[in-house]
Amino acid sequence: MKKKLLALAVAAALPMVSQAATADVTIYGKVHTSIDFIDPDLGDSIYDVTSRASRLGFKGSEDLGDGLKLIWKMETQYNTAEGGFQGGRNAYIGLAGGWGTFLYGNHDTPMKMSTGKLDIFGDELADYNATAGLVDIRAADAIAYVSPSFSGLTLIGAVVPDADYDGDGDFGGAYSVAAMYSNGGLFFSAAWEQLDDLVGGADATHWRIGAGFDMGDFHIGAVYADQGDLTATDNYTVNGSYKFGNNKLKAQWSQIDPDIGSKSDAWAIGLDHNFSKRTKMYVQYADSEHGLHITNPAGEQSGLSFGMVHKF
């Protein structure tokens, strides 16, 4: 009798095992936390433990046949310094095939995507959002298309209906388009955004271009952004890195040039050590005439940051 019951239980479980095996669901994430020391010209020094875009995500796909597949992702940010979830990151559903990828949900705009690989200090103390003042947006309600690669050229476009922003419900509350070209060690990108209702301001347009070159263990990159209608600034950053063994030496210079007022510069240097493909430790120093830390952004600040990153 017990053997019959066991056989029935195994038979009942087999369909669920089969479904789980073919569902193609991946659990992934990143734990990134740093110990920071910020020394401002004005005010007291700041010591902090900072969670830097730590995240937990689920993603998957289903083969629909004839070269078509369903894709989806749900990702949220978690504060590894203080605990607790902090809100959504990219989350979407869509279709992909030889014709490209169509998706909709909460997603980075094409402009943000266009130069992400050129931010060598990404999510760290000296990332180019802080040091160069670049504005990157993750838009709710985004509807996006990513083309296949045409001999290295990829085109991306997104539109954001504005019902959740101003209540009018226009289909084109915001637009973002980008073109990226990659061939061998060369990379070029250009992007433009119209963000009226998304940022709550009229005619909030901006554009940027980026370029990068990799040769062996050396990398150099640059980004220029005209954020005239958005922040009334021109923004520049140039950076480079050199790999040796399991280490990477990084350096960056940035400048914010406002339409009214004086220019302000920032620079940073850092060293990464990779214990494995998933785990690294780093130390970096940054100095900025326009601030580094969100709790005290005014005036010149320098900062020292020690961080550890683990991806799973």
Short mmCIF file of C-alpha atoms in Angstrom, two decimals:
data_model
loop_
_atom_site.label_atom_id
_atom_site.label_comp_id
_atom_site.label_asym_id
_atom_site.label_seq_id
_atom_site.Cartn_x
_atom_site.Cartn_y
_atom_site.Cartn_z
CA MET A 1 0.00 0.00 0.00
CA LYS A 2 2.83 2.40 0.93
CA LYS A 3 4.61 1.64 -2.35
CA LYS A 4 1.42 2.46 -4.31
CA LEU A 5 0.99 5.76 -2.47
CA LEU A 6 4.64 6.67 -3.13
CA ALA A 7 4.22 5.86 -6.81
CA LEU A 8 1.12 8.05 -7.02
CA ALA A 9 2.92 10.93 -5.28
CA VAL A 10 5.85 10.71 -7.71
CA ALA A 11 3.50 10.57 -10.69
CA ALA A 12 1.64 13.64 -9.44
CA ALA A 13 4.88 15.57 -8.94
CA LEU A 14 6.34 14.80 -12.37
CA PRO A 15 4.20 17.34 -14.31
CA MET A 16 5.20 20.10 -11.87
CA VAL A 17 8.89 19.17 -12.20
CA SER A 18 8.55 19.17 -15.98
CA GLN A 19 6.88 22.60 -15.97
CA ALA A 20 9.54 24.06 -13.69
CA ALA A 21 12.30 22.67 -15.87
CA THR A 22 10.90 24.23 -19.04
CA ALA A 23 9.81 27.55 -17.54
CA ASP A 24 13.35 29.02 -17.93
CA VAL A 25 13.16 31.21 -14.82
CA THR A 26 16.40 32.74 -13.52
CA ILE A 27 16.83 34.21 -10.04
CA TYR A 28 19.66 36.73 -9.99
CA GLY A 29 20.89 39.76 -8.11
CA LYS A 30 23.75 41.92 -6.92
CA VAL A 31 24.96 42.86 -3.44
CA HIS A 32 26.96 46.10 -3.64
CA THR A 33 27.80 47.95 -0.42
CA SER A 34 30.49 50.53 0.29
CA ILE A 35 32.07 52.26 3.28
CA ASP A 36 32.37 55.95 2.44
CA PHE A 37 34.16 58.96 3.88
CA ILE A 38 33.09 62.35 2.48
CA ASP A 39 35.06 65.49 3.33
CA PRO A 40 33.22 68.70 2.33
CA ASP A 41 34.70 72.20 2.27
CA LEU A 42 31.66 73.33 4.23
CA GLY A 43 30.23 71.39 7.16
CA ASP A 44 31.26 68.23 8.93
CA SER A 45 32.81 65.14 7.43
CA ILE A 46 30.45 62.28 6.62
CA TYR A 47 31.01 58.59 7.36
CA ASP A 48 28.48 56.24 5.83
CA VAL A 49 27.78 52.66 4.82
CA THR A 50 25.97 52.83 1.48
CA SER A 51 23.95 50.29 -0.47
CA ARG A 52 24.68 50.99 -4.13
CA ALA A 53 21.87 49.73 -6.34
CA SER A 54 21.84 46.28 -4.71
CA ARG A 55 19.07 44.28 -6.31
CA LEU A 56 17.07 41.07 -6.55
CA GLY A 57 15.48 39.95 -9.78
CA PHE A 58 13.60 37.24 -11.62
CA LYS A 59 13.63 36.85 -15.38
CA GLY A 60 12.58 34.27 -17.90
CA SER A 61 11.42 33.41 -21.37
CA GLU A 62 9.21 30.95 -23.20
CA ASP A 63 9.74 29.60 -26.69
CA LEU A 64 6.56 30.31 -28.66
CA GLY A 65 7.74 28.65 -31.85
CA ASP A 66 8.62 30.00 -35.30
CA GLY A 67 11.55 31.97 -33.86
CA LEU A 68 9.35 33.90 -31.43
CA LYS A 69 9.72 33.94 -27.66
CA LEU A 70 8.07 35.66 -24.72
CA ILE A 71 10.45 37.53 -22.41
CA TRP A 72 9.87 39.03 -18.95
CA LYS A 73 11.74 40.49 -16.00
CA MET A 74 10.87 41.67 -12.47
CA GLU A 75 13.66 43.43 -10.56
CA THR A 76 13.62 45.43 -7.34
CA GLN A 77 16.24 47.34 -5.37
CA TYR A 78 17.23 46.30 -1.85
CA ASN A 79 19.06 48.40 0.74
CA THR A 80 21.89 46.17 2.00
CA ALA A 81 23.12 48.88 4.39
CA GLU A 82 19.87 49.52 6.27
CA GLY A 83 17.55 46.74 5.14
CA GLY A 84 14.31 46.84 3.20
CA PHE A 85 13.20 46.96 -0.40
CA GLN A 86 13.45 50.40 -2.01
CA GLY A 87 11.26 50.20 -5.08
CA GLY A 88 11.23 48.85 -8.57
CA ARG A 89 13.93 48.68 -11.18
CA ASN A 90 13.43 47.33 -14.70
CA ALA A 91 10.26 45.21 -14.91
CA TYR A 92 8.58 44.32 -18.19
CA ILE A 93 7.00 41.77 -20.50
CA GLY A 94 7.51 41.50 -24.23
CA LEU A 95 8.28 39.54 -27.36
CA ALA A 96 11.59 38.86 -29.10
CA GLY A 97 12.53 37.40 -32.46
CA GLY A 98 14.74 37.89 -35.48
CA TRP A 99 12.97 41.22 -36.07
CA GLY A 100 14.11 42.62 -32.69
CA THR A 101 12.60 43.02 -29.23
CA PHE A 102 9.34 44.69 -28.18
CA LEU A 103 8.71 45.27 -24.48
CA TYR A 104 6.66 47.44 -22.16
CA GLY A 105 6.73 48.21 -18.44
CA ASN A 106 9.22 50.00 -16.19
CA HIS A 107 12.50 50.38 -18.08
CA ASP A 108 15.61 52.48 -18.67
CA THR A 109 15.13 54.97 -21.49
CA PRO A 110 17.17 54.47 -24.67
CA MET A 111 19.29 57.48 -23.71
CA LYS A 112 20.29 55.86 -20.43
CA MET A 113 21.04 52.63 -22.29
CA SER A 114 23.12 54.39 -24.94
CA THR A 115 26.12 55.24 -22.72
CA GLY A 116 25.78 52.82 -19.78
CA LYS A 117 28.86 50.85 -20.85
CA LEU A 118 30.92 54.08 -20.81
CA ASP A 119 30.31 54.68 -17.09
CA ILE A 120 33.35 52.85 -15.70
CA PHE A 121 32.43 53.88 -12.12
CA GLY A 122 28.78 52.88 -12.55
CA ASP A 123 26.77 52.75 -9.26
CA GLU A 124 29.92 53.74 -7.34
CA LEU A 125 30.85 56.99 -5.59
CA ALA A 126 32.34 58.48 -8.77
CA ASP A 127 29.72 57.35 -11.30
CA TYR A 128 29.06 59.87 -14.04
CA ASN A 129 25.62 60.85 -12.74
CA ALA A 130 27.34 62.34 -9.67
CA THR A 131 30.60 63.59 -11.16
CA ALA A 132 29.40 64.68 -14.63
CA GLY A 133 25.78 65.50 -13.72
CA LEU A 134 24.32 63.28 -16.43
CA VAL A 135 20.56 62.70 -16.11
CA ASP A 136 19.51 59.06 -16.60
CA ILE A 137 15.86 58.07 -16.36
CA ARG A 138 14.08 54.80 -15.72
CA ALA A 139 10.57 55.45 -17.01
CA ALA A 140 7.36 53.88 -15.79
CA ASP A 141 4.82 52.95 -18.49
CA ALA A 142 7.55 52.74 -21.16
CA ILE A 143 6.83 51.07 -24.50
CA ALA A 144 10.11 50.23 -26.24
CA TYR A 145 11.58 48.56 -29.31
CA VAL A 146 15.18 47.35 -29.73
CA SER A 147 16.28 46.44 -33.24
CA PRO A 148 18.54 43.52 -34.12
CA SER A 149 22.14 44.39 -34.90
CA PHE A 150 22.70 45.63 -38.46
CA SER A 151 26.43 44.98 -38.92
CA GLY A 152 27.05 46.41 -35.46
CA LEU A 153 24.34 49.12 -35.50
CA THR A 154 21.46 48.84 -33.00
CA LEU A 155 18.50 51.24 -32.90
CA ILE A 156 16.29 51.76 -29.83
CA GLY A 157 13.11 53.78 -29.44
CA ALA A 158 10.66 54.30 -26.59
CA VAL A 159 7.48 56.24 -25.96
CA VAL A 160 5.95 56.92 -22.54
CA PRO A 161 2.20 57.62 -22.25
CA ASP A 162 1.67 60.39 -19.71
CA ALA A 163 -1.53 59.31 -17.92
CA ASP A 164 0.41 58.65 -14.69
CA TYR A 165 2.32 61.94 -14.93
CA ASP A 166 -0.16 64.71 -15.82
CA GLY A 167 -3.47 62.85 -16.05
CA ASP A 168 -4.11 63.79 -19.70
CA GLY A 169 -3.31 60.32 -20.98
CA ASP A 170 -1.56 61.39 -24.19
CA PHE A 171 0.27 58.55 -25.92
CA GLY A 172 3.42 60.60 -26.49
CA GLY A 173 4.08 62.15 -23.10
CA ALA A 174 7.79 61.46 -23.59
CA TYR A 175 10.04 60.10 -26.32
CA SER A 176 13.56 58.68 -26.27
CA VAL A 177 15.62 57.36 -29.18
CA ALA A 178 19.18 56.09 -29.47
CA ALA A 179 21.58 54.58 -31.95
CA MET A 180 24.58 52.47 -30.88
CA TYR A 181 27.36 51.12 -33.08
CA SER A 182 29.88 48.52 -31.94
CA ASN A 183 32.56 46.94 -34.10
CA GLY A 184 35.70 45.31 -32.74
CA GLY A 185 37.03 47.64 -30.07
CA LEU A 186 35.08 50.69 -31.26
CA PHE A 187 31.82 51.95 -29.78
CA PHE A 188 29.74 55.02 -30.71
CA SER A 189 26.32 56.16 -29.53
CA ALA A 190 23.92 59.06 -29.93
CA ALA A 191 20.61 59.69 -28.16
CA TRP A 192 17.84 62.28 -27.86
CA GLU A 193 14.96 62.62 -25.38
CA GLN A 194 11.82 64.71 -25.14
CA LEU A 195 10.63 64.48 -21.53
CA ASP A 196 7.90 67.10 -21.08
CA ASP A 197 5.47 65.46 -18.70
CA LEU A 198 7.90 62.85 -17.40
CA VAL A 199 9.91 65.46 -15.48
CA GLY A 200 7.11 67.98 -15.01
CA GLY A 201 8.59 70.69 -17.22
CA ALA A 202 7.75 72.10 -20.63
CA ASP A 203 10.04 71.29 -23.57
CA ALA A 204 12.48 69.32 -21.41
CA THR A 205 14.66 68.01 -24.23
CA HIS A 206 18.27 66.87 -24.09
CA TRP A 207 20.74 64.85 -26.14
CA ARG A 208 24.11 63.14 -25.76
CA ILE A 209 26.83 61.37 -27.69
CA GLY A 210 29.36 58.81 -26.51
CA ALA A 211 32.43 57.02 -27.80
CA GLY A 212 34.71 54.28 -26.54
CA PHE A 213 37.71 52.29 -27.69
CA ASP A 214 39.13 49.04 -26.30
CA MET A 215 42.58 47.82 -27.25
CA GLY A 216 43.77 44.80 -25.33
CA ASP A 217 43.80 45.69 -21.65
CA PHE A 218 43.27 49.42 -22.29
CA HIS A 219 39.92 51.24 -22.47
CA ILE A 220 39.13 54.89 -23.11
CA GLY A 221 35.69 56.49 -23.25
CA ALA A 222 33.99 59.88 -23.43
CA VAL A 223 30.46 61.26 -23.14
CA TYR A 224 29.12 64.73 -24.01
CA ALA A 225 25.58 65.79 -23.10
CA ASP A 226 23.66 68.95 -23.95
CA GLN A 227 21.05 69.17 -21.19
CA GLY A 228 19.96 72.70 -22.04
CA ASP A 229 16.21 72.37 -21.47
CA LEU A 230 16.58 69.88 -18.64
CA THR A 231 19.35 71.25 -16.40
CA ALA A 232 20.67 74.23 -18.42
CA THR A 233 24.14 72.65 -18.58
CA ASP A 234 26.63 71.08 -20.93
CA ASN A 235 28.18 67.97 -19.38
CA TYR A 236 31.46 66.26 -20.21
CA THR A 237 33.26 63.16 -18.99
CA VAL A 238 36.40 61.37 -20.16
CA ASN A 239 37.65 58.16 -18.56
CA GLY A 240 40.03 55.29 -19.03
CA SER A 241 41.06 51.99 -17.49
CA TYR A 242 43.86 49.45 -17.62
CA LYS A 243 43.61 45.77 -16.66
CA PHE A 244 46.54 43.87 -15.18
CA GLY A 245 46.06 40.41 -13.78
CA ASN A 246 42.87 40.38 -11.69
CA ASN A 247 43.03 44.15 -11.21
CA LYS A 248 41.75 47.20 -13.02
CA LEU A 249 43.04 50.76 -12.60
CA LYS A 250 40.44 53.43 -13.44
CA ALA A 251 40.58 57.23 -13.84
CA GLN A 252 38.02 59.86 -14.84
CA TRP A 253 37.64 63.61 -15.39
CA SER A 254 34.27 65.38 -15.65
CA GLN A 255 32.95 68.89 -16.04
CA ILE A 256 29.57 70.63 -15.68
CA ASP A 257 29.29 73.86 -17.70
CA PRO A 258 26.07 75.78 -16.80
CA ASP A 259 24.42 78.34 -19.07
CA ILE A 260 24.65 80.78 -16.15
CA GLY A 261 27.48 80.60 -13.64
CA SER A 262 30.93 79.02 -13.45
CA LYS A 263 32.16 75.65 -14.65
CA SER A 264 32.87 72.96 -12.07
CA ASP A 265 35.20 69.99 -12.44
CA ALA A 266 35.44 66.56 -10.86
CA TRP A 267 38.00 63.78 -11.05
CA ALA A 268 38.35 60.27 -9.68
CA ILE A 269 40.80 57.41 -9.52
CA GLY A 270 40.10 53.84 -8.43
CA LEU A 271 41.43 50.31 -8.24
CA ASP A 272 39.31 47.15 -8.64
CA HIS A 273 40.41 43.67 -7.62
CA ASN A 274 38.41 40.74 -8.98
CA PHE A 275 38.43 37.67 -6.75
CA SER A 276 36.30 35.89 -9.36
CA LYS A 277 33.89 36.68 -12.20
CA ARG A 278 31.18 37.34 -9.59
CA THR A 279 33.03 39.00 -6.70
CA LYS A 280 35.17 42.12 -6.60
CA MET A 281 36.54 44.61 -4.10
CA TYR A 282 37.47 48.20 -4.91
CA VAL A 283 38.83 51.42 -3.47
CA GLN A 284 38.48 54.85 -5.07
CA TYR A 285 39.05 58.53 -4.39
CA ALA A 286 37.01 61.32 -5.95
CA ASP A 287 37.09 65.11 -5.78
CA SER A 288 34.25 67.27 -7.08
CA GLU A 289 33.65 71.02 -7.09
CA HIS A 290 29.88 70.40 -7.22
CA GLY A 291 29.50 67.72 -4.53
CA LEU A 292 29.43 63.94 -4.29
CA HIS A 293 27.05 62.99 -1.49
CA ILE A 294 23.26 63.36 -1.56
CA THR A 295 23.05 64.61 2.06
CA ASN A 296 25.40 67.53 1.38
CA PRO A 297 25.52 68.26 -2.37
CA ALA A 298 26.57 71.92 -2.27
CA GLY A 299 30.20 73.00 -2.67
CA GLU A 300 33.42 71.09 -3.19
CA GLN A 301 33.72 67.63 -1.68
CA SER A 302 36.29 64.87 -1.75
CA GLY A 303 35.51 61.27 -0.93
CA LEU A 304 37.13 57.91 -0.27
CA SER A 305 35.08 54.76 -0.88
CA PHE A 306 35.80 51.09 -0.17
CA GLY A 307 33.29 48.67 -1.64
CA MET A 308 32.53 45.02 -2.26
CA VAL A 309 30.32 43.62 -5.01
CA HIS A 310 28.93 40.10 -5.43
CA LYS A 311 26.70 39.02 -8.30
CA PHE A 312 24.58 35.90 -8.23
#
